[in-house]
Amino acid sequence: MGPLVALLLAIVFFSLQSDRFLTGQNFSLILQQVSVVAVLAIGQTLIILTAGIDLSVGFVMALGTMVMAKFAVELGLPPLLAILCGIAITSGFGFLNGFLITRFNLPPFIVTLGTMNIAFALTQIYSKAQTVSGLPEAHLFWGNTFRLGETVFTYGVVLVIILYLLVWFFLSETAPGRHLYAVGNNPEAARLMGIPTQRVLLLTYTIAGFFYGIAGWLLISRTSVADPNAGQTENLETITAVVLGGTSLFGGRGMILGTLLGALIVGVFRNGLTLMGVSSVYQVLITGILVILAVVADQISKRRN
């Protein structure tokens, strides 16, 4: 309930501060602005539930977008095949993270720090630091709009909602979803219960990579280009959304729908502060304070439990 109450309080506060905040068009804008981070945060949530973390999120997504774009524009591959190749690349990076962590028992922080740099370097080398434009219509599909009443939404917003509902069902209603919680809560106990902990971790990182690819497709649908410098801030933004959504950084506790609320809290704060004329520096400052407060609350809750 905490993230929902925080979101509602933020909406009430900014509605009182600006007449332009509480409009359908502004809410549509917030949803579009948070859609990419929200999808990336799905993968980050799955990993943090296992008591891990992924620092490579943003740069792996950027590499995937570059593959999607260049394979279609320069190699002439069918658009959907090029998109699948981009998603395969991000999933492959997820698999690599999981393999190194499970096979060599390496800390997720160190492994993903390394793959973050590898993904960034590969993106710059492959793109020659050049933006790719002139993308096919299939690449821009999620940026198409439809009207609901007086408000215009993108198909990308609908995709985000569907993905969250599917992952919520997976985590709450299926045995593999409960295994993921068990591994994050106590891996040794989970192993003794017969849960293949190493396989669960490997699949979790691979699935997270799949979501990074979907997020990359959403990103180029929004911007109409593939930018080699994308993904610079998404690592911290996804962790912020997960923490504000109530998922414990110690693993084993949290809800995927809380992550969606966490992403919306960040989006509402940034939009509301922008409407109030607050500079971006102070927005980053306030976001940092929110993250620290959420981590403190998580730590207090853990000690009580």
CSV table of C-alpha atoms in Angstrom, one decimal:
chain,number,residue,atom,x,y,z
A,1,MET,CA,0.0,0.0,0.0
A,2,GLY,CA,2.9,2.3,0.7
A,3,PRO,CA,3.8,3.0,-3.0
A,4,LEU,CA,0.2,3.6,-3.9
A,5,VAL,CA,-0.3,6.1,-1.1
A,6,ALA,CA,2.9,7.9,-2.1
A,7,LEU,CA,1.7,8.1,-5.7
A,8,LEU,CA,-1.7,9.4,-4.7
A,9,LEU,CA,-0.2,12.0,-2.4
A,10,ALA,CA,2.1,13.2,-5.1
A,11,ILE,CA,-0.8,13.5,-7.6
A,12,VAL,CA,-2.8,15.5,-5.1
A,13,PHE,CA,0.2,17.8,-4.2
A,14,PHE,CA,1.1,18.6,-7.8
A,15,SER,CA,-2.6,19.0,-8.8
A,16,LEU,CA,-2.7,21.8,-6.2
A,17,GLN,CA,0.5,23.4,-7.6
A,18,SER,CA,-0.4,23.4,-11.3
A,19,ASP,CA,-3.7,23.6,-13.2
A,20,ARG,CA,-2.0,21.8,-16.1
A,21,PHE,CA,-1.1,18.7,-14.1
A,22,LEU,CA,-4.4,17.0,-13.6
A,23,THR,CA,-5.3,16.7,-17.3
A,24,GLY,CA,-5.6,13.5,-19.4
A,25,GLN,CA,-3.1,14.7,-21.9
A,26,ASN,CA,-0.5,15.3,-19.1
A,27,PHE,CA,-1.1,11.8,-17.7
A,28,SER,CA,-0.7,10.4,-21.2
A,29,LEU,CA,2.6,12.2,-21.4
A,30,ILE,CA,3.8,10.8,-18.0
A,31,LEU,CA,2.9,7.3,-19.1
A,32,GLN,CA,4.9,7.7,-22.3
A,33,GLN,CA,7.8,9.1,-20.5
A,34,VAL,CA,8.1,6.2,-18.0
A,35,SER,CA,7.2,3.4,-20.4
A,36,VAL,CA,10.8,2.5,-21.3
A,37,VAL,CA,12.1,2.6,-17.8
A,38,ALA,CA,9.0,0.7,-16.6
A,39,VAL,CA,9.8,-2.2,-19.0
A,40,LEU,CA,13.5,-2.2,-18.1
A,41,ALA,CA,12.5,-2.3,-14.4
A,42,ILE,CA,10.6,-5.5,-14.9
A,43,GLY,CA,13.9,-7.3,-15.6
A,44,GLN,CA,15.6,-5.4,-12.8
A,45,THR,CA,12.8,-6.4,-10.4
A,46,LEU,CA,13.1,-10.1,-11.3
A,47,ILE,CA,16.9,-10.0,-10.6
A,48,ILE,CA,16.6,-8.0,-7.4
A,49,LEU,CA,14.0,-10.5,-6.1
A,50,THR,CA,16.8,-13.1,-6.4
A,51,ALA,CA,19.0,-10.8,-4.2
A,52,GLY,CA,21.0,-9.8,-7.3
A,53,ILE,CA,21.4,-6.6,-9.2
A,54,ASP,CA,22.0,-5.6,-12.9
A,55,LEU,CA,24.1,-2.5,-13.7
A,56,SER,CA,24.2,-3.3,-17.4
A,57,VAL,CA,20.5,-2.5,-18.1
A,58,GLY,CA,20.8,0.7,-20.0
A,59,PHE,CA,23.8,0.0,-22.2
A,60,VAL,CA,22.6,-3.5,-23.1
A,61,MET,CA,19.3,-1.9,-24.2
A,62,ALA,CA,21.3,0.6,-26.3
A,63,LEU,CA,23.2,-2.2,-28.0
A,64,GLY,CA,19.9,-4.0,-28.8
A,65,THR,CA,18.4,-0.9,-30.3
A,66,MET,CA,21.5,-0.4,-32.5
A,67,VAL,CA,21.3,-4.0,-33.8
A,68,MET,CA,17.6,-3.6,-34.5
A,69,ALA,CA,18.2,-0.4,-36.5
A,70,LYS,CA,21.4,-1.2,-38.4
A,71,PHE,CA,20.3,-4.8,-39.3
A,72,ALA,CA,17.2,-3.3,-41.0
A,73,VAL,CA,18.6,-0.1,-42.4
A,74,GLU,CA,22.1,-1.2,-43.5
A,75,LEU,CA,21.9,-5.0,-43.9
A,76,GLY,CA,18.3,-4.9,-45.4
A,77,LEU,CA,16.9,-7.6,-43.1
A,78,PRO,CA,13.1,-7.8,-42.8
A,79,PRO,CA,12.2,-5.4,-40.0
A,80,LEU,CA,10.7,-8.0,-37.6
A,81,LEU,CA,13.7,-10.2,-38.1
A,82,ALA,CA,16.0,-7.3,-37.3
A,83,ILE,CA,14.0,-6.6,-34.1
A,84,LEU,CA,14.2,-10.2,-33.1
A,85,CYS,CA,18.0,-10.1,-33.6
A,86,GLY,CA,18.2,-7.1,-31.3
A,87,ILE,CA,16.1,-8.9,-28.6
A,88,ALA,CA,18.3,-12.0,-29.1
A,89,ILE,CA,21.4,-9.8,-28.4
A,90,THR,CA,20.0,-8.4,-25.1
A,91,SER,CA,18.8,-11.8,-24.1
A,92,GLY,CA,22.3,-13.2,-24.8
A,93,PHE,CA,23.8,-10.5,-22.5
A,94,GLY,CA,21.3,-11.6,-19.8
A,95,PHE,CA,22.4,-15.2,-20.3
A,96,LEU,CA,26.1,-14.2,-20.1
A,97,ASN,CA,25.4,-12.4,-16.8
A,98,GLY,CA,23.6,-15.4,-15.4
A,99,PHE,CA,26.2,-17.8,-16.7
A,100,LEU,CA,29.1,-16.0,-15.1
A,101,ILE,CA,27.3,-15.5,-11.8
A,102,THR,CA,26.1,-19.1,-11.5
A,103,ARG,CA,29.1,-20.9,-13.1
A,104,PHE,CA,31.9,-19.0,-11.3
A,105,ASN,CA,29.9,-17.8,-8.3
A,106,LEU,CA,30.8,-14.2,-9.0
A,107,PRO,CA,29.0,-11.2,-7.4
A,108,PRO,CA,26.3,-9.8,-9.7
A,109,PHE,CA,27.5,-6.3,-9.0
A,110,ILE,CA,31.0,-7.1,-10.5
A,111,VAL,CA,29.7,-9.2,-13.4
A,112,THR,CA,27.1,-6.7,-14.6
A,113,LEU,CA,29.6,-3.8,-14.1
A,114,GLY,CA,31.9,-5.6,-16.6
A,115,THR,CA,29.2,-6.4,-19.1
A,116,MET,CA,27.9,-2.8,-18.8
A,117,ASN,CA,31.2,-1.6,-20.1
A,118,ILE,CA,31.4,-4.3,-22.8
A,119,ALA,CA,27.9,-3.4,-24.0
A,120,PHE,CA,28.7,0.3,-24.1
A,121,ALA,CA,32.0,-0.3,-26.0
A,122,LEU,CA,30.4,-2.6,-28.5
A,123,THR,CA,27.6,-0.1,-29.2
A,124,GLN,CA,30.1,2.7,-29.8
A,125,ILE,CA,32.3,0.5,-32.1
A,126,TYR,CA,29.4,-1.0,-34.1
A,127,SER,CA,27.6,2.4,-34.5
A,128,LYS,CA,30.8,4.4,-35.0
A,129,ALA,CA,29.1,6.8,-32.5
A,130,GLN,CA,26.5,7.7,-35.2
A,131,THR,CA,22.7,7.8,-34.7
A,132,VAL,CA,20.7,5.6,-37.1
A,133,SER,CA,17.5,7.1,-38.6
A,134,GLY,CA,15.2,6.2,-41.4
A,135,LEU,CA,13.8,3.2,-39.5
A,136,PRO,CA,11.0,1.0,-41.0
A,137,GLU,CA,7.4,1.3,-39.8
A,138,ALA,CA,7.6,-1.9,-37.8
A,139,HIS,CA,10.3,-0.3,-35.6
A,140,LEU,CA,8.0,2.6,-34.8
A,141,PHE,CA,4.9,0.6,-34.2
A,142,TRP,CA,4.6,1.2,-30.4
A,143,GLY,CA,4.7,4.9,-31.0
A,144,ASN,CA,1.4,4.9,-32.9
A,145,THR,CA,-1.5,6.4,-31.1
A,146,PHE,CA,-5.2,5.9,-30.4
A,147,ARG,CA,-7.8,8.1,-28.8
A,148,LEU,CA,-9.6,7.3,-25.6
A,149,GLY,CA,-12.1,10.1,-25.0
A,150,GLU,CA,-10.2,13.3,-25.4
A,151,THR,CA,-6.9,11.8,-24.5
A,152,VAL,CA,-4.4,10.3,-26.9
A,153,PHE,CA,-2.3,7.2,-25.8
A,154,THR,CA,0.4,5.2,-27.6
A,155,TYR,CA,0.3,1.5,-28.2
A,156,GLY,CA,3.5,1.3,-26.1
A,157,VAL,CA,1.5,2.2,-23.0
A,158,VAL,CA,-0.8,-0.7,-23.6
A,159,LEU,CA,2.1,-3.0,-24.1
A,160,VAL,CA,3.6,-1.9,-20.7
A,161,ILE,CA,0.3,-2.7,-18.9
A,162,ILE,CA,0.0,-6.1,-20.6
A,163,LEU,CA,3.7,-7.0,-19.7
A,164,TYR,CA,3.1,-6.1,-16.1
A,165,LEU,CA,0.0,-8.2,-15.8
A,166,LEU,CA,1.7,-11.2,-17.4
A,167,VAL,CA,4.7,-11.0,-15.0
A,168,TRP,CA,2.4,-10.5,-12.1
A,169,PHE,CA,0.6,-13.7,-13.0
A,170,PHE,CA,3.9,-15.5,-13.4
A,171,LEU,CA,5.2,-14.4,-10.0
A,172,SER,CA,2.0,-15.0,-8.0
A,173,GLU,CA,0.3,-17.9,-9.7
A,174,THR,CA,3.0,-20.2,-11.0
A,175,ALA,CA,5.6,-22.5,-9.4
A,176,PRO,CA,8.6,-21.0,-11.2
A,177,GLY,CA,7.5,-17.6,-9.9
A,178,ARG,CA,7.4,-18.8,-6.3
A,179,HIS,CA,10.8,-20.5,-6.8
A,180,LEU,CA,12.2,-17.1,-7.8
A,181,TYR,CA,11.1,-15.7,-4.4
A,182,ALA,CA,12.4,-18.7,-2.6
A,183,VAL,CA,15.9,-18.3,-4.1
A,184,GLY,CA,16.0,-14.7,-3.2
A,185,ASN,CA,14.8,-15.3,0.3
A,186,ASN,CA,17.2,-18.1,1.2
A,187,PRO,CA,19.1,-19.9,-1.6
A,188,GLU,CA,20.4,-22.7,0.6
A,189,ALA,CA,17.0,-23.5,2.0
A,190,ALA,CA,15.6,-23.4,-1.6
A,191,ARG,CA,18.3,-25.8,-2.8
A,192,LEU,CA,17.5,-28.2,0.1
A,193,MET,CA,13.8,-28.1,-1.0
A,194,GLY,CA,14.8,-29.3,-4.4
A,195,ILE,CA,14.6,-26.1,-6.3
A,196,PRO,CA,17.3,-25.8,-9.0
A,197,THR,CA,18.7,-22.5,-7.8
A,198,GLN,CA,21.4,-22.1,-10.4
A,199,ARG,CA,18.9,-22.8,-13.2
A,200,VAL,CA,16.5,-20.3,-11.7
A,201,LEU,CA,19.2,-17.6,-11.6
A,202,LEU,CA,20.3,-18.3,-15.1
A,203,LEU,CA,16.8,-18.1,-16.5
A,204,THR,CA,16.0,-15.0,-14.5
A,205,TYR,CA,19.0,-13.0,-16.0
A,206,THR,CA,18.1,-14.3,-19.5
A,207,ILE,CA,14.5,-13.3,-19.2
A,208,ALA,CA,15.6,-9.9,-17.8
A,209,GLY,CA,17.7,-9.4,-21.0
A,210,PHE,CA,14.6,-10.2,-23.1
A,211,PHE,CA,12.7,-7.4,-21.4
A,212,TYR,CA,15.7,-5.0,-22.1
A,213,GLY,CA,15.2,-5.8,-25.8
A,214,ILE,CA,11.5,-5.0,-25.6
A,215,ALA,CA,12.3,-1.8,-23.9
A,216,GLY,CA,14.8,-1.0,-26.7
A,217,TRP,CA,12.0,-1.5,-29.3
A,218,LEU,CA,9.8,0.9,-27.2
A,219,LEU,CA,12.6,3.5,-27.1
A,220,ILE,CA,13.2,3.6,-30.8
A,221,SER,CA,9.4,3.7,-31.4
A,222,ARG,CA,9.3,6.9,-29.2
A,223,THR,CA,12.4,8.6,-30.6
A,224,SER,CA,12.3,7.3,-34.2
A,225,VAL,CA,16.1,6.8,-34.1
A,226,ALA,CA,18.7,4.5,-32.6
A,227,ASP,CA,21.0,6.5,-30.4
A,228,PRO,CA,24.4,5.0,-29.4
A,229,ASN,CA,24.4,7.3,-26.3
A,230,ALA,CA,21.1,6.0,-25.0
A,231,GLY,CA,20.9,4.1,-21.7
A,232,GLN,CA,23.2,6.5,-19.8
A,233,THR,CA,20.7,6.9,-16.8
A,234,GLU,CA,18.4,3.9,-17.1
A,235,ASN,CA,20.5,1.8,-14.7
A,236,LEU,CA,19.8,4.0,-11.7
A,237,GLU,CA,16.3,4.8,-12.8
A,238,THR,CA,15.3,1.2,-12.9
A,239,ILE,CA,16.8,0.6,-9.4
A,240,THR,CA,14.9,3.7,-8.2
A,241,ALA,CA,11.6,2.4,-9.6
A,242,VAL,CA,12.2,-1.0,-8.0
A,243,VAL,CA,13.1,0.4,-4.6
A,244,LEU,CA,10.3,3.0,-4.5
A,245,GLY,CA,7.9,0.2,-5.5
A,246,GLY,CA,8.7,-1.7,-2.3
A,247,THR,CA,10.9,-4.5,-3.5
A,248,SER,CA,13.6,-5.4,-1.0
A,249,LEU,CA,17.2,-5.0,-2.2
A,250,PHE,CA,18.0,-8.0,0.0
A,251,GLY,CA,15.8,-10.2,-2.3
A,252,GLY,CA,12.8,-12.4,-1.6
A,253,ARG,CA,10.2,-9.7,-1.0
A,254,GLY,CA,8.3,-7.4,-3.3
A,255,MET,CA,5.6,-7.1,-6.0
A,256,ILE,CA,6.0,-6.4,-9.7
A,257,LEU,CA,3.0,-4.1,-9.7
A,258,GLY,CA,4.8,-2.1,-7.0
A,259,THR,CA,7.6,-1.5,-9.5
A,260,LEU,CA,5.1,0.0,-11.9
A,261,LEU,CA,3.9,2.3,-9.1
A,262,GLY,CA,7.6,3.2,-8.4
A,263,ALA,CA,8.2,4.2,-12.0
A,264,LEU,CA,5.0,6.3,-12.0
A,265,ILE,CA,6.1,8.0,-8.8
A,266,VAL,CA,9.4,9.1,-10.4
A,267,GLY,CA,7.5,10.2,-13.6
A,268,VAL,CA,4.9,12.1,-11.6
A,269,PHE,CA,7.6,13.9,-9.5
A,270,ARG,CA,9.6,14.9,-12.6
A,271,ASN,CA,6.6,16.0,-14.5
A,272,GLY,CA,5.1,17.9,-11.6
A,273,LEU,CA,8.4,19.6,-10.7
A,274,THR,CA,8.9,20.6,-14.4
A,275,LEU,CA,5.5,22.2,-14.4
A,276,MET,CA,6.4,24.1,-11.2
A,277,GLY,CA,9.6,25.3,-13.0
A,278,VAL,CA,12.0,23.4,-10.8
A,279,SER,CA,15.3,22.8,-12.6
A,280,SER,CA,16.5,19.3,-13.5
A,281,VAL,CA,19.3,19.4,-10.9
A,282,TYR,CA,16.8,19.8,-8.1
A,283,GLN,CA,14.7,17.0,-9.6
A,284,VAL,CA,17.7,14.7,-9.4
A,285,LEU,CA,18.3,15.8,-5.8
A,286,ILE,CA,14.7,15.1,-4.8
A,287,THR,CA,14.7,11.7,-6.6
A,288,GLY,CA,17.9,10.8,-4.7
A,289,ILE,CA,16.3,11.7,-1.4
A,290,LEU,CA,13.2,9.6,-2.2
A,291,VAL,CA,15.5,6.6,-3.0
A,292,ILE,CA,17.3,6.9,0.3
A,293,LEU,CA,14.1,7.2,2.2
A,294,ALA,CA,12.7,4.1,0.5
A,295,VAL,CA,15.9,2.1,1.3
A,296,VAL,CA,15.8,3.2,5.0
A,297,ALA,CA,12.1,2.1,5.2
A,298,ASP,CA,13.1,-1.3,3.6
A,299,GLN,CA,15.9,-1.7,6.1
A,300,ILE,CA,13.6,-0.9,9.1
A,301,SER,CA,11.1,-3.4,7.8
A,302,LYS,CA,13.7,-6.1,7.4
A,303,ARG,CA,14.9,-5.6,11.0
A,304,ARG,CA,11.4,-5.9,12.3
A,305,ASN,CA,10.8,-9.1,10.4
